[in-house]
Amino acid sequence: MNHKYNVLEAIDAGVSLLERTDNPRLESEVLLSHILNVPRSWLIAHPSKPLSLTNQTQFINIVNRRKEGLPLPYLLGHWEFFGLDFLVDKHVLIPRPETELLVEIAISISNKLKRPLVADIGTGSGNIAVSLAYKVPKALLIASDISFNALLLAKTNSLKHKTSRQIQFVQADLLKGLPKVDIICANLPYLTTHETFTLEVGLNEPHLALNGGHNGLKYIKQTIITAKSHLREHGTLLLEFGDNLETIMQIVARCFADAKLTTHYDLARRPRILQVST
Ligand SMILES: C[S@@+](CC[C@H](N)C(=O)[O-])C[C@H]1O[C@@H](n2cnc3c(N)ncnc32)[C@H](O)[C@@H]1O
């Protein structure tokens, strides 16, 4: 690398390397502002500022990793969810905007309770638990995951957003050992094993967060079966799911005879969250 780039030349070099991504210019700018530790607006205001050789090398390296398919959030080390900034790493699923719907429903139910106790099972980066605690200061939460590394990151995120006094983090297999709560939030792995090993998402994100067994329902089914004995009176189970609404409804109907079922749709009008109100 003999030629030293200025800001504009670096962005253009990033754009041509990232031409196969959805938004090459935006991604190139985001990655350069990450390397230079400046806001994106600074880049626009300083197009002819020369890069140091170190920054130039770091930028080309990170752009190449993006070109190879590494998701932007893992490269940046953080991602936005529900208006809050969450640290993310290879041990956790990147928080998805669809899951914000689950948080909205949990907030609205929690607000109606005096002292809500909520369990977030499969907490990952802690995005659901921390967002809920942040928005509902009277809520207490138990955030569980089978992955110890995920729990470490979730705990860091709760410290970052000053919600750690509301959330207890526990390593647990689904609901095993957890007390009765008012709300169970569950965004568990729901891809089939085949999808986990063939879809692009499985190349980069942890299989522990994706693989829901041969039909994708292994963890969701187990959660529905055990949820009733972990819910307080008038408790609610909130489940995020993929494609299996009909089968999930059948399992719920078998386990919760008198519950009210509500299906919530995401912005793409796909059924996404099942609310089981007992
Ligand atoms: C689809 S990710 C969801 C992460 C996060 N809640 C979110 O909404 O982005 C599923 C999470 O469930 C965890 N998990 C997988 N098997 C589990 C089990 N048997 N018990 C508890 N958590 C489990 C994974 O480690 C992962 O963090």
Short mmCIF file of N, CA and C in Angstrom, two decimals, residues 34-133:
data_model
loop_
_atom_site.label_atom_id
_atom_site.label_comp_id
_atom_site.label_asym_id
_atom_site.label_seq_id
_atom_site.Cartn_x
_atom_site.Cartn_y
_atom_site.Cartn_z
N HIS A 34 -15.82 3.97 12.40
CA HIS A 34 -15.46 3.06 13.50
C HIS A 34 -13.95 3.04 13.71
N ILE A 35 -13.19 2.89 12.63
CA ILE A 35 -11.72 2.83 12.74
C ILE A 35 -11.15 4.15 13.25
N LEU A 36 -11.69 5.27 12.76
CA LEU A 36 -11.15 6.57 13.16
C LEU A 36 -11.75 7.07 14.47
N ASN A 37 -12.79 6.32 14.94
CA ASN A 37 -13.47 6.70 16.18
C ASN A 37 -14.02 8.14 16.11
N VAL A 38 -14.70 8.40 15.00
CA VAL A 38 -15.34 9.72 14.82
C VAL A 38 -16.76 9.47 14.32
N PRO A 39 -17.67 10.44 14.50
CA PRO A 39 -19.01 10.27 13.93
C PRO A 39 -18.95 10.31 12.40
N ARG A 40 -19.95 9.71 11.76
CA ARG A 40 -19.97 9.66 10.30
C ARG A 40 -19.98 11.08 9.71
N SER A 41 -20.65 11.99 10.42
CA SER A 41 -20.74 13.38 9.94
C SER A 41 -19.34 14.02 9.84
N TRP A 42 -18.43 13.58 10.71
CA TRP A 42 -17.06 14.13 10.69
C TRP A 42 -16.39 13.80 9.35
N LEU A 43 -16.66 12.60 8.83
CA LEU A 43 -16.04 12.19 7.57
C LEU A 43 -16.46 13.14 6.45
N ILE A 44 -17.76 13.44 6.45
CA ILE A 44 -18.29 14.30 5.37
C ILE A 44 -17.65 15.70 5.47
N ALA A 45 -17.38 16.13 6.69
CA ALA A 45 -16.82 17.47 6.89
C ALA A 45 -15.31 17.53 6.64
N HIS A 46 -14.64 16.36 6.59
CA HIS A 46 -13.18 16.35 6.44
C HIS A 46 -12.73 15.41 5.32
N PRO A 47 -13.23 15.62 4.08
CA PRO A 47 -12.92 14.65 3.00
C PRO A 47 -11.44 14.56 2.65
N SER A 48 -10.69 15.65 2.80
CA SER A 48 -9.28 15.57 2.37
C SER A 48 -8.30 15.31 3.50
N LYS A 49 -8.80 15.00 4.67
CA LYS A 49 -7.91 14.68 5.80
C LYS A 49 -7.16 13.37 5.49
N PRO A 50 -5.82 13.36 5.56
CA PRO A 50 -5.10 12.10 5.27
C PRO A 50 -5.25 11.08 6.41
N LEU A 51 -5.28 9.81 6.04
CA LEU A 51 -5.33 8.74 7.07
C LEU A 51 -3.90 8.39 7.47
N SER A 52 -3.69 8.00 8.72
CA SER A 52 -2.38 7.46 9.08
C SER A 52 -2.26 6.09 8.42
N LEU A 53 -1.02 5.63 8.27
CA LEU A 53 -0.82 4.32 7.65
C LEU A 53 -1.50 3.21 8.47
N THR A 54 -1.42 3.35 9.81
CA THR A 54 -2.06 2.35 10.69
C THR A 54 -3.56 2.30 10.45
N ASN A 55 -4.19 3.48 10.46
CA ASN A 55 -5.65 3.53 10.24
C ASN A 55 -6.02 3.00 8.86
N GLN A 56 -5.20 3.32 7.88
CA GLN A 56 -5.48 2.86 6.51
C GLN A 56 -5.45 1.33 6.45
N THR A 57 -4.43 0.75 7.08
CA THR A 57 -4.31 -0.72 7.09
C THR A 57 -5.49 -1.33 7.84
N GLN A 58 -5.83 -0.74 9.01
CA GLN A 58 -6.96 -1.27 9.80
C GLN A 58 -8.25 -1.21 8.98
N PHE A 59 -8.42 -0.10 8.27
CA PHE A 59 -9.65 0.08 7.49
C PHE A 59 -9.75 -0.96 6.38
N ILE A 60 -8.68 -1.13 5.63
CA ILE A 60 -8.73 -2.10 4.52
C ILE A 60 -8.94 -3.52 5.08
N ASN A 61 -8.34 -3.81 6.22
CA ASN A 61 -8.53 -5.15 6.83
C ASN A 61 -9.99 -5.38 7.22
N ILE A 62 -10.59 -4.38 7.86
CA ILE A 62 -11.97 -4.58 8.33
C ILE A 62 -12.94 -4.64 7.13
N VAL A 63 -12.65 -3.84 6.10
CA VAL A 63 -13.50 -3.88 4.91
C VAL A 63 -13.40 -5.26 4.25
N ASN A 64 -12.19 -5.81 4.23
CA ASN A 64 -12.03 -7.14 3.62
C ASN A 64 -12.78 -8.21 4.41
N ARG A 65 -12.79 -8.08 5.73
CA ARG A 65 -13.54 -9.07 6.54
C ARG A 65 -15.04 -8.93 6.27
N ARG A 66 -15.50 -7.70 6.07
CA ARG A 66 -16.92 -7.48 5.73
C ARG A 66 -17.21 -8.09 4.35
N LYS A 67 -16.26 -7.89 3.44
CA LYS A 67 -16.41 -8.43 2.07
C LYS A 67 -16.53 -9.96 2.11
N GLU A 68 -15.78 -10.56 3.06
CA GLU A 68 -15.83 -12.03 3.20
C GLU A 68 -17.14 -12.50 3.82
N GLY A 69 -17.98 -11.59 4.29
CA GLY A 69 -19.31 -11.97 4.78
C GLY A 69 -19.54 -11.76 6.26
N LEU A 70 -18.54 -11.31 7.01
CA LEU A 70 -18.76 -11.11 8.44
C LEU A 70 -19.79 -9.99 8.65
N PRO A 71 -20.82 -10.24 9.47
CA PRO A 71 -21.86 -9.22 9.64
C PRO A 71 -21.30 -7.95 10.27
N LEU A 72 -21.84 -6.83 9.83
CA LEU A 72 -21.39 -5.52 10.32
C LEU A 72 -21.41 -5.43 11.86
N PRO A 73 -22.46 -5.87 12.54
CA PRO A 73 -22.48 -5.73 14.01
C PRO A 73 -21.30 -6.42 14.70
N TYR A 74 -20.88 -7.61 14.20
CA TYR A 74 -19.74 -8.28 14.83
C TYR A 74 -18.46 -7.50 14.59
N LEU A 75 -18.35 -6.87 13.41
CA LEU A 75 -17.14 -6.08 13.12
C LEU A 75 -17.08 -4.83 13.98
N LEU A 76 -18.24 -4.22 14.19
CA LEU A 76 -18.28 -2.99 14.99
C LEU A 76 -18.24 -3.30 16.49
N GLY A 77 -18.75 -4.51 16.85
CA GLY A 77 -18.76 -4.90 18.27
C GLY A 77 -19.97 -4.38 19.03
N HIS A 78 -20.87 -3.74 18.32
CA HIS A 78 -22.10 -3.28 18.99
C HIS A 78 -23.21 -3.09 17.95
N TRP A 79 -24.46 -3.03 18.43
CA TRP A 79 -25.59 -2.87 17.51
C TRP A 79 -26.76 -2.26 18.25
N GLU A 80 -27.60 -1.57 17.53
CA GLU A 80 -28.74 -0.91 18.19
C GLU A 80 -29.96 -1.82 18.28
N PHE A 81 -30.60 -1.79 19.43
CA PHE A 81 -31.85 -2.54 19.61
C PHE A 81 -32.73 -1.71 20.54
N PHE A 82 -33.95 -1.48 20.14
CA PHE A 82 -34.92 -0.73 20.93
C PHE A 82 -34.35 0.63 21.38
N GLY A 83 -33.58 1.25 20.50
CA GLY A 83 -33.02 2.58 20.80
C GLY A 83 -31.83 2.56 21.74
N LEU A 84 -31.36 1.37 22.12
CA LEU A 84 -30.21 1.28 23.03
C LEU A 84 -29.06 0.60 22.28
N ASP A 85 -27.84 0.92 22.70
CA ASP A 85 -26.67 0.34 22.05
C ASP A 85 -26.21 -0.91 22.83
N PHE A 86 -26.18 -2.06 22.15
CA PHE A 86 -25.79 -3.32 22.79
C PHE A 86 -24.45 -3.82 22.26
N LEU A 87 -23.58 -4.24 23.20
CA LEU A 87 -22.35 -4.91 22.76
C LEU A 87 -22.74 -6.27 22.21
N VAL A 88 -22.13 -6.66 21.11
CA VAL A 88 -22.37 -8.00 20.56
C VAL A 88 -21.04 -8.65 20.21
N ASP A 89 -20.99 -9.97 20.33
CA ASP A 89 -19.81 -10.70 19.87
C ASP A 89 -20.26 -12.06 19.34
N LYS A 90 -19.30 -12.88 18.93
CA LYS A 90 -19.65 -14.13 18.23
C LYS A 90 -20.40 -15.13 19.11
N HIS A 91 -20.50 -14.88 20.41
CA HIS A 91 -21.22 -15.80 21.29
C HIS A 91 -22.72 -15.54 21.30
N VAL A 92 -23.15 -14.41 20.72
CA VAL A 92 -24.58 -14.09 20.81
C VAL A 92 -25.17 -13.78 19.44
N LEU A 93 -26.46 -14.01 19.34
CA LEU A 93 -27.19 -13.64 18.13
C LEU A 93 -27.19 -12.11 18.01
N ILE A 94 -27.11 -11.61 16.80
CA ILE A 94 -27.25 -10.16 16.60
C ILE A 94 -28.73 -9.82 16.85
N PRO A 95 -29.03 -8.88 17.74
CA PRO A 95 -30.44 -8.56 18.01
C PRO A 95 -31.14 -8.11 16.73
N ARG A 96 -32.35 -8.65 16.51
CA ARG A 96 -33.11 -8.34 15.30
C ARG A 96 -34.25 -7.36 15.60
N PRO A 97 -34.56 -6.47 14.64
CA PRO A 97 -35.63 -5.50 14.88
C PRO A 97 -36.98 -6.17 15.17
N GLU A 98 -37.22 -7.38 14.59
CA GLU A 98 -38.52 -8.05 14.83
C GLU A 98 -38.74 -8.31 16.30
N THR A 99 -37.65 -8.54 17.03
CA THR A 99 -37.77 -8.88 18.46
C THR A 99 -38.23 -7.68 19.29
N GLU A 100 -38.11 -6.48 18.70
CA GLU A 100 -38.58 -5.28 19.42
C GLU A 100 -40.08 -5.37 19.70
N LEU A 101 -40.79 -6.08 18.82
CA LEU A 101 -42.23 -6.26 19.02
C LEU A 101 -42.50 -7.01 20.33
N LEU A 102 -41.71 -8.04 20.59
CA LEU A 102 -41.86 -8.81 21.84
C LEU A 102 -41.63 -7.88 23.04
N VAL A 103 -40.63 -7.03 22.94
CA VAL A 103 -40.32 -6.12 24.05
C VAL A 103 -41.49 -5.15 24.26
N GLU A 104 -42.03 -4.63 23.16
CA GLU A 104 -43.17 -3.69 23.29
C GLU A 104 -44.34 -4.34 24.02
N ILE A 105 -44.63 -5.59 23.67
CA ILE A 105 -45.77 -6.28 24.31
C ILE A 105 -45.45 -6.50 25.79
N ALA A 106 -44.22 -6.93 26.08
CA ALA A 106 -43.83 -7.18 27.48
C ALA A 106 -43.89 -5.88 28.30
N ILE A 107 -43.51 -4.77 27.70
CA ILE A 107 -43.58 -3.47 28.40
C ILE A 107 -45.03 -3.15 28.72
N SER A 108 -45.89 -3.31 27.74
CA SER A 108 -47.29 -2.92 27.96
C SER A 108 -47.95 -3.80 29.04
N ILE A 109 -47.61 -5.08 29.09
CA ILE A 109 -48.17 -5.94 30.16
C ILE A 109 -47.55 -5.56 31.51
N SER A 110 -46.25 -5.35 31.52
CA SER A 110 -45.55 -5.02 32.78
C SER A 110 -46.08 -3.74 33.40
N ASN A 111 -46.36 -2.75 32.55
CA ASN A 111 -46.83 -1.46 33.06
C ASN A 111 -48.14 -1.58 33.84
N LYS A 112 -48.90 -2.63 33.54
CA LYS A 112 -50.19 -2.81 34.22
C LYS A 112 -50.05 -3.53 35.55
N LEU A 113 -48.85 -4.05 35.83
CA LEU A 113 -48.64 -4.82 37.07
C LEU A 113 -47.93 -3.95 38.10
N LYS A 114 -48.18 -4.30 39.39
CA LYS A 114 -47.60 -3.49 40.46
C LYS A 114 -46.07 -3.67 40.54
N ARG A 115 -45.64 -4.91 40.62
CA ARG A 115 -44.21 -5.22 40.74
C ARG A 115 -43.92 -6.43 39.86
N PRO A 116 -43.87 -6.23 38.53
CA PRO A 116 -43.75 -7.39 37.64
C PRO A 116 -42.44 -8.15 37.79
N LEU A 117 -42.57 -9.47 37.79
CA LEU A 117 -41.39 -10.33 37.75
C LEU A 117 -41.40 -11.04 36.39
N VAL A 118 -40.31 -10.88 35.65
CA VAL A 118 -40.26 -11.36 34.27
C VAL A 118 -39.07 -12.29 34.09
N ALA A 119 -39.26 -13.37 33.34
CA ALA A 119 -38.12 -14.22 32.96
C ALA A 119 -37.87 -14.05 31.47
N ASP A 120 -36.61 -13.82 31.11
CA ASP A 120 -36.22 -13.77 29.69
C ASP A 120 -35.32 -14.98 29.47
N ILE A 121 -35.86 -16.01 28.82
CA ILE A 121 -35.04 -17.22 28.68
C ILE A 121 -34.37 -17.25 27.30
N GLY A 122 -33.08 -17.61 27.31
CA GLY A 122 -32.27 -17.51 26.09
C GLY A 122 -31.97 -16.05 25.84
N THR A 123 -31.40 -15.39 26.84
CA THR A 123 -31.28 -13.92 26.80
C THR A 123 -30.24 -13.43 25.79
N GLY A 124 -29.27 -14.26 25.43
CA GLY A 124 -28.27 -13.84 24.43
C GLY A 124 -27.50 -12.60 24.90
N SER A 125 -27.55 -11.53 24.11
CA SER A 125 -26.87 -10.27 24.48
C SER A 125 -27.60 -9.54 25.59
N GLY A 126 -28.76 -10.05 26.00
CA GLY A 126 -29.54 -9.40 27.05
C GLY A 126 -30.45 -8.32 26.49
N ASN A 127 -30.59 -8.29 25.16
CA ASN A 127 -31.34 -7.19 24.53
C ASN A 127 -32.78 -7.08 25.02
N ILE A 128 -33.45 -8.22 25.22
CA ILE A 128 -34.85 -8.17 25.66
C ILE A 128 -34.90 -7.72 27.12
N ALA A 129 -34.14 -8.41 27.97
CA ALA A 129 -34.19 -8.13 29.41
C ALA A 129 -33.77 -6.70 29.73
N VAL A 130 -32.67 -6.25 29.11
CA VAL A 130 -32.15 -4.91 29.42
C VAL A 130 -33.11 -3.84 28.91
N SER A 131 -33.66 -4.01 27.70
CA SER A 131 -34.60 -3.01 27.17
C SER A 131 -35.82 -2.91 28.06
N LEU A 132 -36.33 -4.06 28.48
CA LEU A 132 -37.53 -4.06 29.33
C LEU A 132 -37.24 -3.41 30.68
N ALA A 133 -36.11 -3.78 31.28
CA ALA A 133 -35.75 -3.19 32.58
C ALA A 133 -35.56 -1.68 32.45
#
